[in-house]
Amino acid sequence: MKKYADWTSRKTLLCPSILSADLSDLSNSIAALNDNYDMLHCDVMDGSYVPLITFGSQMVKQVSEKIDKPLDVHLMVKNPEKQIRNFVDAGACSLVFHREMSFHPQRVLSEIRSLGCFAGISLSPATPLEDVKYLLADMDMLLLMTVNPGFGGQVYLSQMTEKIRSARAMIDASGYPVRLQVDGGISRNNLGEVMRAGADMVVSGSAIFLADDPGMEAGAFQSDMRDLDRELNRV
Ligand code: DX5
Ligand code: ZN
């Protein structure tokens, strides 16, 4: 059964990326988070759009069956339209594909929504916001990559802060309730920077899973997020 995230509140959502978890012992890695997160971010890589191959819908399905939290699936694959049905059936709550890999993104967004999932588009750092400007009505989330897609543990590209700010302004001006997710190089050190710029969904992989105590780190992230949500009048 699909699990739903608290989409309509303005509360910032924490999405730990299992890319940096111990994939040979995933159940325990996820359990170590002590439920201190909102959605589990699953990075699906095909070895073609990006160099690595990670995992497919079968593994996502098994994870979904084991945990109570919703899954946020980030497709870094060519021909994403061929994968939609598989990942919806696997239990994804939200499904995001790359604008750069899609010829007809409006059609793909509509299909994802018609299957009962939140639909999102991801933009790599060099891709302009203009590429999704006329798609906002069809989107539930916009994912801004704050590193080049492909690997965990990279350094946040500081020039993305301005892009986050512009994306927030574009979304607010549109009037559509599109969540703004950031992904890549995010730790508690730059959490304030991305949230103040307008992000309201935060992915973090290595900063959480490679911490001495991932559960404590995720809890500290959430506590910082609540403070920032209050500062930004979101809760
Ligand atoms: C990178 C992935 C990210 C990655 C983030 O292509 O999309 O989700 O796991 O990892 P960190 O937080 O280590 O940059
Ligand atoms: Zn990701």
Coordinates of C-alpha atoms and ligand atoms in Angstrom, one line a residue, residues 17-20 41 43 45 50 74 76 145 147-154 183-186 203-207, ligand 1:
S17 CA 19.2 9.4 0.4
I18 CA 20.0 5.7 0.7
L19 CA 22.7 6.1 -1.9
S20 CA 25.2 6.6 1.0
H41 CA 15.0 9.3 -1.0
D43 CA 18.4 7.4 -6.2
M45 CA 20.8 5.3 -11.6
V50 CA 25.0 8.9 -15.0
H74 CA 14.6 10.2 -8.0
M76 CA 18.5 9.4 -13.0
M145 CA 20.3 19.4 -8.2
V147 CA 25.7 19.0 -7.4
N148 CA 26.1 17.3 -10.8
P149 CA 24.0 14.1 -10.6
G150 CA 25.7 10.8 -10.3
F151 CA 27.5 10.5 -7.0
G152 CA 27.0 11.0 -3.3
G153 CA 29.5 13.0 -1.2
Q154 CA 30.1 15.9 -3.6
D183 CA 19.7 17.5 -3.5
G184 CA 23.5 17.3 -3.3
G185 CA 26.1 18.4 -0.8
I186 CA 23.6 19.4 1.9
V203 CA 17.8 15.5 0.5
S204 CA 20.9 14.5 2.4
G205 CA 22.9 11.3 1.8
S206 CA 26.5 11.2 3.1
A207 CA 26.0 13.8 5.9
Ligands
DX5_1 C1 23.3 12.5 -6.5 C2 22.0 12.0 -5.8 C3 21.9 12.5 -4.4 C4 22.9 12.0 -3.5 C5 23.1 13.1 -2.5 O1 23.2 12.3 -7.8 O2 20.9 12.5 -6.5 O3 20.6 12.2 -3.9 O4 22.6 10.8 -2.8 O5 24.2 12.7 -1.7 P1 25.0 13.8 -0.8 O6 24.0 14.3 0.2 O7 26.1 13.0 -0.2 O8 25.5 14.8 -1.7

